[in-house]
Coordinates of C-alpha atoms and ligand atoms in Angstrom, one line a residue:
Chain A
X1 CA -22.5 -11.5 14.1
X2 CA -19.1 -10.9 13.4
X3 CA -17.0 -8.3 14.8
X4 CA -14.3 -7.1 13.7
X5 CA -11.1 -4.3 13.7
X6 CA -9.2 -3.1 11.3
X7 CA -6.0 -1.5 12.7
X8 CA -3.4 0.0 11.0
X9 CA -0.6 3.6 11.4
X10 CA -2.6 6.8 10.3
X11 CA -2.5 7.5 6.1
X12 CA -1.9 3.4 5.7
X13 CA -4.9 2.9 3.9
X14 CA -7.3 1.9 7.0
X15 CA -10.4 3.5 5.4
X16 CA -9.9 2.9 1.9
X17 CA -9.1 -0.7 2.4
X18 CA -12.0 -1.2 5.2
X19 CA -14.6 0.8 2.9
X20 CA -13.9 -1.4 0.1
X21 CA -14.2 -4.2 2.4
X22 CA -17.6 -3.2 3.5
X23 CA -18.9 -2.7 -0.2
X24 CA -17.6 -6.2 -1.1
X25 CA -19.1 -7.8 2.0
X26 CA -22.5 -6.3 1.4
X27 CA -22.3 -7.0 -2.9
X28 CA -21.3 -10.6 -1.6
X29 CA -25.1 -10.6 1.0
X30 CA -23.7 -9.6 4.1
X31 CA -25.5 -6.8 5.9
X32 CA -22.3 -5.0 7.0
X33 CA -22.1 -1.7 9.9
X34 CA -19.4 0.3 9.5
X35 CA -18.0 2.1 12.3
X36 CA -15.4 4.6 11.9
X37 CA -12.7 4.9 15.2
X38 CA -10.5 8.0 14.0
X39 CA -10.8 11.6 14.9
X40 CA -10.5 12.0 11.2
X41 CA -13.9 10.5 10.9
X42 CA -13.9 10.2 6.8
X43 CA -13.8 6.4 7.5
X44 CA -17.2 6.0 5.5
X45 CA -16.6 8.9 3.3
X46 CA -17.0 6.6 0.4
X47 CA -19.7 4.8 1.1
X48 CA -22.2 7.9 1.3
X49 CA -20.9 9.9 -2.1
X50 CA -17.7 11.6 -0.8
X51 CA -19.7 13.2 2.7
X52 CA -18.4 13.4 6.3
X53 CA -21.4 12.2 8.1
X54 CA -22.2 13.5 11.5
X55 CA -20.1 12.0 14.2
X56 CA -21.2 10.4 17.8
X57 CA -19.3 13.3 19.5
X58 CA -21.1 16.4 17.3
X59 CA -24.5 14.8 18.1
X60 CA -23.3 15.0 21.7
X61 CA -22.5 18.4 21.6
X62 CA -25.4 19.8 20.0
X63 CA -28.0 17.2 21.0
X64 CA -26.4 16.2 24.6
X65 CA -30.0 13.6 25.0
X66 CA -32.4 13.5 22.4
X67 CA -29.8 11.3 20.4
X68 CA -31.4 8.6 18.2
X69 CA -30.0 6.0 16.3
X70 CA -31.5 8.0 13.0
X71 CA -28.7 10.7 14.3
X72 CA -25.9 8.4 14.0
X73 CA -26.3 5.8 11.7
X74 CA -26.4 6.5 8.1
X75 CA -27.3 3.8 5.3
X76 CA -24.8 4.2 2.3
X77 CA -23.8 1.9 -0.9
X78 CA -25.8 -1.3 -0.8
X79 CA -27.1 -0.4 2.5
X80 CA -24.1 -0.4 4.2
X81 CA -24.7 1.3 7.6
X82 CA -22.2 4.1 8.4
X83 CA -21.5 5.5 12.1
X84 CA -18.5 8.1 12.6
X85 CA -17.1 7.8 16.2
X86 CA -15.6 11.4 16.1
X87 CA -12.6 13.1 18.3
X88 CA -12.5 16.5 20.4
X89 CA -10.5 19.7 19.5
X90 CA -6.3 18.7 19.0
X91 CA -5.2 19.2 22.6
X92 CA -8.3 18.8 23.9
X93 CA -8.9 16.0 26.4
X94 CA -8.0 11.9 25.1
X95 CA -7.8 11.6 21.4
X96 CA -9.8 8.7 21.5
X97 CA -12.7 10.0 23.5
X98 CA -15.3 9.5 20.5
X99 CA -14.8 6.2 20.7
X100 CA -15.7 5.3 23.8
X101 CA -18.6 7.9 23.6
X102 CA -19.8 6.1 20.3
X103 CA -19.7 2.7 21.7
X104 CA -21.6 4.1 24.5
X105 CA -24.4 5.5 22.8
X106 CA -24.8 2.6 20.1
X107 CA -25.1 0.3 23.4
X108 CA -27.4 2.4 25.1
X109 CA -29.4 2.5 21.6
X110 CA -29.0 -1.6 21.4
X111 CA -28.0 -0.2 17.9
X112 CA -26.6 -4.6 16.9
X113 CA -30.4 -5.5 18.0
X114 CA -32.1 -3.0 15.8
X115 CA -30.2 -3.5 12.6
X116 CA -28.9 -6.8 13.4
X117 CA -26.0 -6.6 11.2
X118 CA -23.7 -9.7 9.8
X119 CA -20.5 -8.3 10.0
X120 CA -18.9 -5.1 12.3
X121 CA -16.1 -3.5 11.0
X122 CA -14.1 -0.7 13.6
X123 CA -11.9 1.4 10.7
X124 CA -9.3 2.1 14.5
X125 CA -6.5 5.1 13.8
X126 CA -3.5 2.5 15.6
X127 CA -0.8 4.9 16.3
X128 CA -0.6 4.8 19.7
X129 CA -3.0 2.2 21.2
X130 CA -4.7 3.2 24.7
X131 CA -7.6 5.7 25.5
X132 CA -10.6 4.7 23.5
X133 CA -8.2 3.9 20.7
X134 CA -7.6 0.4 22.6
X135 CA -11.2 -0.3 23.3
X136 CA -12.3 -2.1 20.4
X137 CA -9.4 -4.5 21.5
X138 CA -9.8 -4.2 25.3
X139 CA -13.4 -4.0 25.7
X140 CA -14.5 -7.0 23.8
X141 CA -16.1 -5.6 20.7
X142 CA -13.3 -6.9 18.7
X143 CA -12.9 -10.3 18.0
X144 CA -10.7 -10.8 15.1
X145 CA -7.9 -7.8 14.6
X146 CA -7.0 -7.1 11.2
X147 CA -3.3 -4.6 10.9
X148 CA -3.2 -3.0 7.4
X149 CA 0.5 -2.1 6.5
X150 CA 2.9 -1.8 4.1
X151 CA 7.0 -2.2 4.4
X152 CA 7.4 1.0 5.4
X153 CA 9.3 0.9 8.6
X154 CA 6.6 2.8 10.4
X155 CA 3.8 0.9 9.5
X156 CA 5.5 -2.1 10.5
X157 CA 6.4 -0.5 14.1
X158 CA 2.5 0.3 14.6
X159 CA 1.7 -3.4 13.7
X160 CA 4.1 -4.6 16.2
X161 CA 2.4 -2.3 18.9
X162 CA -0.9 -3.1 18.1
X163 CA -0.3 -7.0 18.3
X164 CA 1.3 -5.9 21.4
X165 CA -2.0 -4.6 22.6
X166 CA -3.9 -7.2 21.8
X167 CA -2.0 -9.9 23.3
X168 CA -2.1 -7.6 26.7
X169 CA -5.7 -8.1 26.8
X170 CA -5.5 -12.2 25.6
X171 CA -6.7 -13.3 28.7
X172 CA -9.6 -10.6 29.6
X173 CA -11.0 -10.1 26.1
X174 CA -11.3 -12.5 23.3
X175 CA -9.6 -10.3 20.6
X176 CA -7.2 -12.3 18.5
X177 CA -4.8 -10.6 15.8
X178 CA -5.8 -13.0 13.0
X179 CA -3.8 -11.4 10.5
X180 CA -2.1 -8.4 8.3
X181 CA -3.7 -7.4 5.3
X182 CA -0.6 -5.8 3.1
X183 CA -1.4 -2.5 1.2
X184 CA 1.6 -1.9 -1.1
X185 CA 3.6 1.3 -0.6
X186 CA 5.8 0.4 -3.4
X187 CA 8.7 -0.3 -0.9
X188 CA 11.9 -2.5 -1.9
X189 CA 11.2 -5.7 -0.7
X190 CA 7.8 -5.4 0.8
X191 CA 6.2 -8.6 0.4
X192 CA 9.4 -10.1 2.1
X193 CA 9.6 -7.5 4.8
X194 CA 5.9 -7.5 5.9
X195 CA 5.9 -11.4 5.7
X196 CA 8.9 -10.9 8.3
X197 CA 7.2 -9.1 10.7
X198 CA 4.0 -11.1 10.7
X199 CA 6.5 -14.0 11.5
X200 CA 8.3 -12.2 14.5
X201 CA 4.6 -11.0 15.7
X202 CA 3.4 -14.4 15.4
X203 CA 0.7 -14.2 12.8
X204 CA 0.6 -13.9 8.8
X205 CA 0.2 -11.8 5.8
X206 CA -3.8 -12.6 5.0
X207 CA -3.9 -10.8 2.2
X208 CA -2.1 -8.3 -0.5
X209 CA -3.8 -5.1 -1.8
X210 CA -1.5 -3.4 -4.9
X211 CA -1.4 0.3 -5.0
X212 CA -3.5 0.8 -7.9
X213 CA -4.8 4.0 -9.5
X214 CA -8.9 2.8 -9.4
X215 CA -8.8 3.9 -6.0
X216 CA -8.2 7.8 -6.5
X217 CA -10.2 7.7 -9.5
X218 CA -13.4 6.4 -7.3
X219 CA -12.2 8.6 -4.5
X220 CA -12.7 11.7 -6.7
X221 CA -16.2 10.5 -7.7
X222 CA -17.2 10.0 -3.5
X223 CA -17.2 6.3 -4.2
X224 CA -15.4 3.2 -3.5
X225 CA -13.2 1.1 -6.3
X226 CA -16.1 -2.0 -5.4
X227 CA -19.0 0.6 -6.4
X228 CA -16.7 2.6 -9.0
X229 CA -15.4 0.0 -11.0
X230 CA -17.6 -3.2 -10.2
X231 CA -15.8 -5.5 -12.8
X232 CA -12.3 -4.0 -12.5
X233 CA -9.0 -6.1 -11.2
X234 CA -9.0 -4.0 -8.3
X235 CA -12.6 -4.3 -7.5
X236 CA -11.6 -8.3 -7.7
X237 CA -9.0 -8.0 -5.1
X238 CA -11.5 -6.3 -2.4
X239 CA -14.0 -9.5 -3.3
X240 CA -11.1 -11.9 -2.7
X241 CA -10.1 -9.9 0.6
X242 CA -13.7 -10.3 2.1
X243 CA -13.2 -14.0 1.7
X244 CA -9.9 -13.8 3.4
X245 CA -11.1 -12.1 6.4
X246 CA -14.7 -14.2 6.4
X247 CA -12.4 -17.1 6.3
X248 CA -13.9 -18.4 3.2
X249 CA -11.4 -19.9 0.2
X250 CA -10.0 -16.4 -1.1
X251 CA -11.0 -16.6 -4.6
X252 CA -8.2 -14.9 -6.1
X253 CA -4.8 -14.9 -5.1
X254 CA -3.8 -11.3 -4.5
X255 CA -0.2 -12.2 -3.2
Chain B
X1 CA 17.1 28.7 28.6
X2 CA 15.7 28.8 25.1
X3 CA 12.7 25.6 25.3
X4 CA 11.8 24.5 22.2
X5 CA 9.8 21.1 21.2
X6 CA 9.6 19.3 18.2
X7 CA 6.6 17.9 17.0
X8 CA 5.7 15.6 14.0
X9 CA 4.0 12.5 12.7
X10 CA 5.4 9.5 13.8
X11 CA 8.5 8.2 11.1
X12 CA 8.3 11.7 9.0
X13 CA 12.5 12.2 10.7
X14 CA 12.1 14.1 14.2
X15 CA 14.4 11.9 16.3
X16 CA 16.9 12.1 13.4
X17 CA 16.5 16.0 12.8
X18 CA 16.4 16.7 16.6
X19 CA 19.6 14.7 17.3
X20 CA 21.6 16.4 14.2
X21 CA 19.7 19.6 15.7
X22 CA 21.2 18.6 19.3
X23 CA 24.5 18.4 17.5
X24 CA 24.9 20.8 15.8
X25 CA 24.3 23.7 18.4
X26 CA 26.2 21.9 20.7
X27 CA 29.2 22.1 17.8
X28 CA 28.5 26.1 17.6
X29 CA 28.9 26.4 22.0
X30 CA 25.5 26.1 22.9
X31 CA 24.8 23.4 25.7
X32 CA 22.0 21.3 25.1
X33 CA 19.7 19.1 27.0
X34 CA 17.3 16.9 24.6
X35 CA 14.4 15.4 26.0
X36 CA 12.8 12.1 23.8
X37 CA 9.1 12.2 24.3
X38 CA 8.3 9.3 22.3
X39 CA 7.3 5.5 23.3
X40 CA 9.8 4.5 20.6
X41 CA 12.7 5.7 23.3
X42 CA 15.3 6.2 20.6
X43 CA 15.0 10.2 20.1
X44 CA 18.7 10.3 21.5
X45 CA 19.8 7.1 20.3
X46 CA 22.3 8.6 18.0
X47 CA 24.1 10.8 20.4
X48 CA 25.1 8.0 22.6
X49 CA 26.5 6.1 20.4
X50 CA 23.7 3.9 18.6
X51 CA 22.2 2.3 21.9
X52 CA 18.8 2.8 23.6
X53 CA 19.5 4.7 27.0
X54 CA 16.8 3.9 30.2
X55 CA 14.2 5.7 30.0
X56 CA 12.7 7.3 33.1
X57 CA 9.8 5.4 33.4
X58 CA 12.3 2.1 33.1
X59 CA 13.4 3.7 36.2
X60 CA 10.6 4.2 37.7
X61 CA 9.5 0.4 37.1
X62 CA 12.9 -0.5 39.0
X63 CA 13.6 1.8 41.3
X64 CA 10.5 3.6 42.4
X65 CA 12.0 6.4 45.2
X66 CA 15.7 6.6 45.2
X67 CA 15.9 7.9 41.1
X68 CA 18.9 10.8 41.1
X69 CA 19.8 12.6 38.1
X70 CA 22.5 10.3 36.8
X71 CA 19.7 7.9 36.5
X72 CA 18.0 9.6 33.8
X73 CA 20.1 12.1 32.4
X74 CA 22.8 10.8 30.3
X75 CA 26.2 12.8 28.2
X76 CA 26.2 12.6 24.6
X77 CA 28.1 13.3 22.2
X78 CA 30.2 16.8 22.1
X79 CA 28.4 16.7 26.1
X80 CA 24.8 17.0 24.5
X81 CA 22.6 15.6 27.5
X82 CA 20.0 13.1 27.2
X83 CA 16.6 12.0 28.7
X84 CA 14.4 9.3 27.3
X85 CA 10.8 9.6 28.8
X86 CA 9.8 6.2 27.6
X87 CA 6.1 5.0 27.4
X88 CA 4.3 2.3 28.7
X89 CA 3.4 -0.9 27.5
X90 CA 1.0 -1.0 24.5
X91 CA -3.2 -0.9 25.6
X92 CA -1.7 0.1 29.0
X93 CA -2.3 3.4 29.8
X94 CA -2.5 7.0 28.2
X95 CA 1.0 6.6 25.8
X96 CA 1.7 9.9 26.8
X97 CA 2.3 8.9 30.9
X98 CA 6.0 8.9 30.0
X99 CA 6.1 12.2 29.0
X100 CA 4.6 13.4 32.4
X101 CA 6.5 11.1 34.7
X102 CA 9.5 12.7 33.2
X103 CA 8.2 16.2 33.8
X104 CA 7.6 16.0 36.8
X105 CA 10.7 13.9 37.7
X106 CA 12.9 16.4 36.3
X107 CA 11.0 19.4 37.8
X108 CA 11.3 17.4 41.5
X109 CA 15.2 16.8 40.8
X110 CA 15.6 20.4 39.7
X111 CA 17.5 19.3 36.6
X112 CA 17.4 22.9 34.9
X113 CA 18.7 24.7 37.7
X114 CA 22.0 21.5 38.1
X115 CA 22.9 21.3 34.2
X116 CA 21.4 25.0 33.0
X117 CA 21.3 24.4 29.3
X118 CA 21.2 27.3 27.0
X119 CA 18.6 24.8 24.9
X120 CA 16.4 21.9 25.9
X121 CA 14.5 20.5 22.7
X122 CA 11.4 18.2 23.3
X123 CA 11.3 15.5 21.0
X124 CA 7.7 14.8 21.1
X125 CA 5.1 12.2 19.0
X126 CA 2.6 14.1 17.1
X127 CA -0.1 11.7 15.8
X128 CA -2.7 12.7 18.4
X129 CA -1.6 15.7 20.8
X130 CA -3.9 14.7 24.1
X131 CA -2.5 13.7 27.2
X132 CA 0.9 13.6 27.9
X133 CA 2.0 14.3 24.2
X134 CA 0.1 17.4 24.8
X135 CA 2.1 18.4 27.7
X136 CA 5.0 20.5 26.2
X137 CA 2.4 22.7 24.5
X138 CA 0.0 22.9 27.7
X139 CA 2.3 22.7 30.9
X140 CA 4.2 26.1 29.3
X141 CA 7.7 23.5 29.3
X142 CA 8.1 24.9 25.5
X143 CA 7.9 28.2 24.5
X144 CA 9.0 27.6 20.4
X145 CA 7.1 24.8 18.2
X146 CA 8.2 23.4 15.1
X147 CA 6.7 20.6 13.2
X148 CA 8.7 18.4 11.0
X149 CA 6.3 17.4 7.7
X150 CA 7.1 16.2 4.0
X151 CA 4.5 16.8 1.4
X152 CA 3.0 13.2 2.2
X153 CA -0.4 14.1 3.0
X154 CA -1.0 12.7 6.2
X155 CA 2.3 14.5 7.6
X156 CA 0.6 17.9 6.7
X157 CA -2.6 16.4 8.5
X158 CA -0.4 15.7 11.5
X159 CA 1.0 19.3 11.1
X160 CA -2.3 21.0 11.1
X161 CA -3.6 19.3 13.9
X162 CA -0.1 20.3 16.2
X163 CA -1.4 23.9 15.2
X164 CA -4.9 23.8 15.8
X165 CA -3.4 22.1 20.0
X166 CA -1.3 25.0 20.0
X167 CA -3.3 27.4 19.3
X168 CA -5.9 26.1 21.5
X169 CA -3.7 27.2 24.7
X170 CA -2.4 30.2 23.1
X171 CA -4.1 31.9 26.0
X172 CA -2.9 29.8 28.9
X173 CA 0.7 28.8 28.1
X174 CA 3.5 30.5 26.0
X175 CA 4.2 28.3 23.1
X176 CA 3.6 29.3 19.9
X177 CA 4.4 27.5 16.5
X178 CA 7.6 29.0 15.2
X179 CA 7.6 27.3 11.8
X180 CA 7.6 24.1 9.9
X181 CA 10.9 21.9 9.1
X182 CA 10.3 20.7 5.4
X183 CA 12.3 16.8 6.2
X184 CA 12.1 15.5 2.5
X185 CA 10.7 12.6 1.2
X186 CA 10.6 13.4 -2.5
X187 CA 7.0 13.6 -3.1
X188 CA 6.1 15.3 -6.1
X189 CA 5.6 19.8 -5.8
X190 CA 6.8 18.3 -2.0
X191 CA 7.9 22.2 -1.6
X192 CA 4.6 24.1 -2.9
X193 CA 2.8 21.3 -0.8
X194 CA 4.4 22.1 2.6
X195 CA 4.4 26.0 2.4
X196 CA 0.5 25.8 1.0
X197 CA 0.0 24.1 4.8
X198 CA 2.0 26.2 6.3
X199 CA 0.0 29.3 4.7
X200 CA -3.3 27.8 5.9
X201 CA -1.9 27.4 9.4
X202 CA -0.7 31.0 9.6
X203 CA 3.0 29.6 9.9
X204 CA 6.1 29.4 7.4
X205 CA 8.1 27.1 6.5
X206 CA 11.9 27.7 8.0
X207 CA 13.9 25.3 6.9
X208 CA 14.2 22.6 4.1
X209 CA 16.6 19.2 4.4
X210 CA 16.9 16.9 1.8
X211 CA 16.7 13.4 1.8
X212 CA 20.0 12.1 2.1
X213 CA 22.2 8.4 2.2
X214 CA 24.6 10.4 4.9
X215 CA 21.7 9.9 7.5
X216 CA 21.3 6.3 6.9
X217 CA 25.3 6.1 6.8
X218 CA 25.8 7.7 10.0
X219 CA 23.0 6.1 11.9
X220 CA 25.3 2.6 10.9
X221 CA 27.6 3.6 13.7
X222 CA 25.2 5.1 15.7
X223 CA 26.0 8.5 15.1
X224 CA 24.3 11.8 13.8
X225 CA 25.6 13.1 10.5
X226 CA 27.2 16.5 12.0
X227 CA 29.3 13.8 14.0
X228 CA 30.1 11.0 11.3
X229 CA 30.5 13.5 8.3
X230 CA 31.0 16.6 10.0
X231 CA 32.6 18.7 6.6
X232 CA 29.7 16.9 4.4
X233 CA 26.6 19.5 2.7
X234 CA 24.3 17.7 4.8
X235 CA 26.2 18.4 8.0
X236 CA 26.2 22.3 6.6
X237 CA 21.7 21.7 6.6
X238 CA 22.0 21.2 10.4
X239 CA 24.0 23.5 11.3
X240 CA 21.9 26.1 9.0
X241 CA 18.9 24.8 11.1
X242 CA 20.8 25.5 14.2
X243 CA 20.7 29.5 13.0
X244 CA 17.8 29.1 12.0
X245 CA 15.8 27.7 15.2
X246 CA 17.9 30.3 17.1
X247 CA 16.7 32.8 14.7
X248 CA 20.3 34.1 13.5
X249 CA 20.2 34.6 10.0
X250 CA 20.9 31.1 8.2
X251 CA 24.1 30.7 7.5
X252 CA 22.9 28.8 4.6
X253 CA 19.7 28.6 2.3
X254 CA 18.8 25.3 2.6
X255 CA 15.1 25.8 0.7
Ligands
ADP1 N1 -4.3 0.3 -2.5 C1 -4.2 1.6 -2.7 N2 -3.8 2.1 -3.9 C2 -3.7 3.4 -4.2 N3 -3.9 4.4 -3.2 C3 -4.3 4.0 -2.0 C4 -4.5 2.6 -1.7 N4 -4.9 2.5 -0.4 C5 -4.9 3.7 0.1 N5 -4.6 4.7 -0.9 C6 -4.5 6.1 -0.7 O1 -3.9 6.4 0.5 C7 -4.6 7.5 1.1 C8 -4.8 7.3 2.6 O2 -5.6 6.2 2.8 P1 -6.7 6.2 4.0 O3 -7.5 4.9 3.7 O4 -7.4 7.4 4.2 O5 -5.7 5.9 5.3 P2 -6.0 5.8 6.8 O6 -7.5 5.5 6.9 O7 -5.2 4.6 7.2 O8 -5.6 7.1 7.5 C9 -6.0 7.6 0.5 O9 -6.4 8.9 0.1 C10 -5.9 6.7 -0.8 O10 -6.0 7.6 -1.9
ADP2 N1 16.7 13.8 5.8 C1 16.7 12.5 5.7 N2 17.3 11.8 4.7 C2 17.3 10.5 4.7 N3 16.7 9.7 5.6 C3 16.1 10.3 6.7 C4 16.1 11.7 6.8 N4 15.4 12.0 7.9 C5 15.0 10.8 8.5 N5 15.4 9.8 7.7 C6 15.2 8.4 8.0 O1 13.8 8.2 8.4 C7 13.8 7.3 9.5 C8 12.7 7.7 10.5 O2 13.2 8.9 11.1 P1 13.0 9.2 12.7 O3 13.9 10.4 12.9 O4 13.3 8.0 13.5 O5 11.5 9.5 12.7 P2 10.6 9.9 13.9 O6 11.5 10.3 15.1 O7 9.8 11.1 13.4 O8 9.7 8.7 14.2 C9 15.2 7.2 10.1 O9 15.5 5.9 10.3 C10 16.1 7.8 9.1 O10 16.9 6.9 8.5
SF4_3 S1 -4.9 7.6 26.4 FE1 -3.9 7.8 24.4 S2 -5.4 8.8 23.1 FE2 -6.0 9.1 25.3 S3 -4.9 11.0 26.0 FE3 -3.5 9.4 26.4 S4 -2.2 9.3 24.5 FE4 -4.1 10.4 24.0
MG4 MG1 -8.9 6.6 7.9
MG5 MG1 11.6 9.5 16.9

């Protein structure tokens, strides 16, 4: 079983690029879980026809025991499974609470020994990296650490933090940063300046994802570009980027 | 002692709009104390001549018991004073823990009642508002709130979310969001975006600034623009702001 988390600054593309990820995964055979680690909690949005689904931390709230796995797991496109960690009330206690209550509950529910899944994908908001934001890295759920960025200057900052973060935890957990995964912004020099930063942050640019229109088109239909547009160029580059991060020979070039 | 913080996403222009805001008061008699409440550590960076002053939890690190004011409070430019908080290492610890060493540090050394500044502006991170980035709202340290957005959507996210924290301790603590700072970024109906939010908030918008090459200029040598290009229009959009956060009637429309 492979687990692994997808970091990357807030509005970067996290969910977009990780739900697309999960559809080409599962259209390649994997059996893929999904688990979204943002108070936004829209990271599956895509997968189940444009829904928030209910989060670990609502369940909590209105159920407190009774939960079941059937509360928190939903199936979406090709059977990807879906679970939304949640986050309290702005203000409101550690941002990254619904994590740890989500990884909680899906251990207490041996949630990986029911559905058995191939691959685990954390969609992690990677602003600032402790609470339950640093527990996919800290507590070993993680193993390989994906940073989506562009060249913004921001985005770039975050990455550094995050590979920060992981390396803090080298010795206790096994998460490793194996790579950024470059969603274009549009930025002047981009490729050059992202490549830069992987270099000074001692990893590489795994893979490049063009800003391309597809994706609001199948965001307006509740879908992602992989179920939207199956054949399109786009669709292609998600295929190619599930290789990348399954280690398999990317089958097309997206850089 | 007006107390006023400033809240934003991370990268959408605080540090540079609090500095020139720092600057500009300070250029129409008010004395000013700014308080970075960022990890970054660079809210001030520009009023001390382009360097990175220590931050109190630096001090802290070194120096444990014997910290005095001098070690943490530091003259800017045209006597502006300035305190980094600082933040801790990345996966360590709640981000925020800078913020409330620094609080607490100042409160113990009595800074208000040694420098008594008309103004102290909190320069604070606003991608999740829990912990110590929460403080400003929740300890009653600010009494005024504005939120720097553009019309990039996950800025007005950020924006509503400040909101929603400060209106969750409306009853406990005195702040109250004043308004929101449109910093521009040239997205398009960027102007019908922001003051949409800021309707849905129950907030207005109170001041526009433009994107402008004198920022980037100034920030060259380390400076703000009110100090590099003091006569220039943009110069003029601080010091409007200036009025504007100290609710005299702008001296000019910068919307
Ligand atoms: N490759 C892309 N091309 C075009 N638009 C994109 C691309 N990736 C992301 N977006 C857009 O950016 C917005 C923010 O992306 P999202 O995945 O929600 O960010 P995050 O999960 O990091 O907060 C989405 O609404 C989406 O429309
Ligand atoms: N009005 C503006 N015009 C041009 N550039 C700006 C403006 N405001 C901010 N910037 C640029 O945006 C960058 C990020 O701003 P900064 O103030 O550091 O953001 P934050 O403090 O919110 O993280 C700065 O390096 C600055 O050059
Ligand atoms: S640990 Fe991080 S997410 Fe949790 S309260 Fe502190 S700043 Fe917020
Ligand atoms: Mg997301
Ligand atoms: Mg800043």
């Amino acid at each position: 079983m492979k687990k692994i988390a997808i970091y990357g600054k807030g509005g970067i593309g996290k969910s977009t690029t990780t739900s697309n990820l999960s559809a080409a995964l599962s259209v390649l055979g994997y059996k893929v879980m999904q688990i979204g680690c943002d108070p936004k909690a829209d990271s599956t949005k895509n997968l189940v026809g444009g829904k928030l689904v209910p989060t670990v931390l609502d369940r909590i709230r209105q159920k407190k025991e009774d939960i079941s796995l059937a509360d928190i797991v939903f199936k979406g496109f090709n059977g990807v499974l879906c679970v939304e960690a949640g986050g309290p009330a702005p203000g409101i206690g550690c941002a990254g609470r619904g994590i740890i209550a989500a990884f909680e509950k899906l251990e207490e529910l041996k949630a990986f020994q029911v559905y058995r899944p191939d691959v685990v994908i954390y969609d992690v908001l990677g602003d600032v990296v402790c609470g339950g934001f640093a527990m996919p890295i800290r507590g070993g759920y993680a193993e390989d650490v994906f940073v989506v960025t562009s060249g913004e200057m921001m985005s770039l900052y975050a990455a550094c933090n995050i590979a920060a973060a992981v390396n803090q935890f080298r010795s206790k957990g096994y998460a490793r940063l194996k790579g950024l995964i470059l969603n274009a912004k549009g930025v002047d020099n981009e490729r050059e300046l992202v490549e830069k930063t992987a270099g000074e942050i001692n990893t590489e640019v795994i893979h490049c994802i063009p800003r391309d229109g597809h994706v609001q088109k199948a965001e307006n239909e509740g879908k992602t570009v992989v179920e939207a547009f199956p054949g399109s160029e786009m669709a292609k580059v998600y295929l190619s980027l599930a290789d990348a991060v399954m280690v398999n020979k990317a089958r097309f070039q997206a850089c």
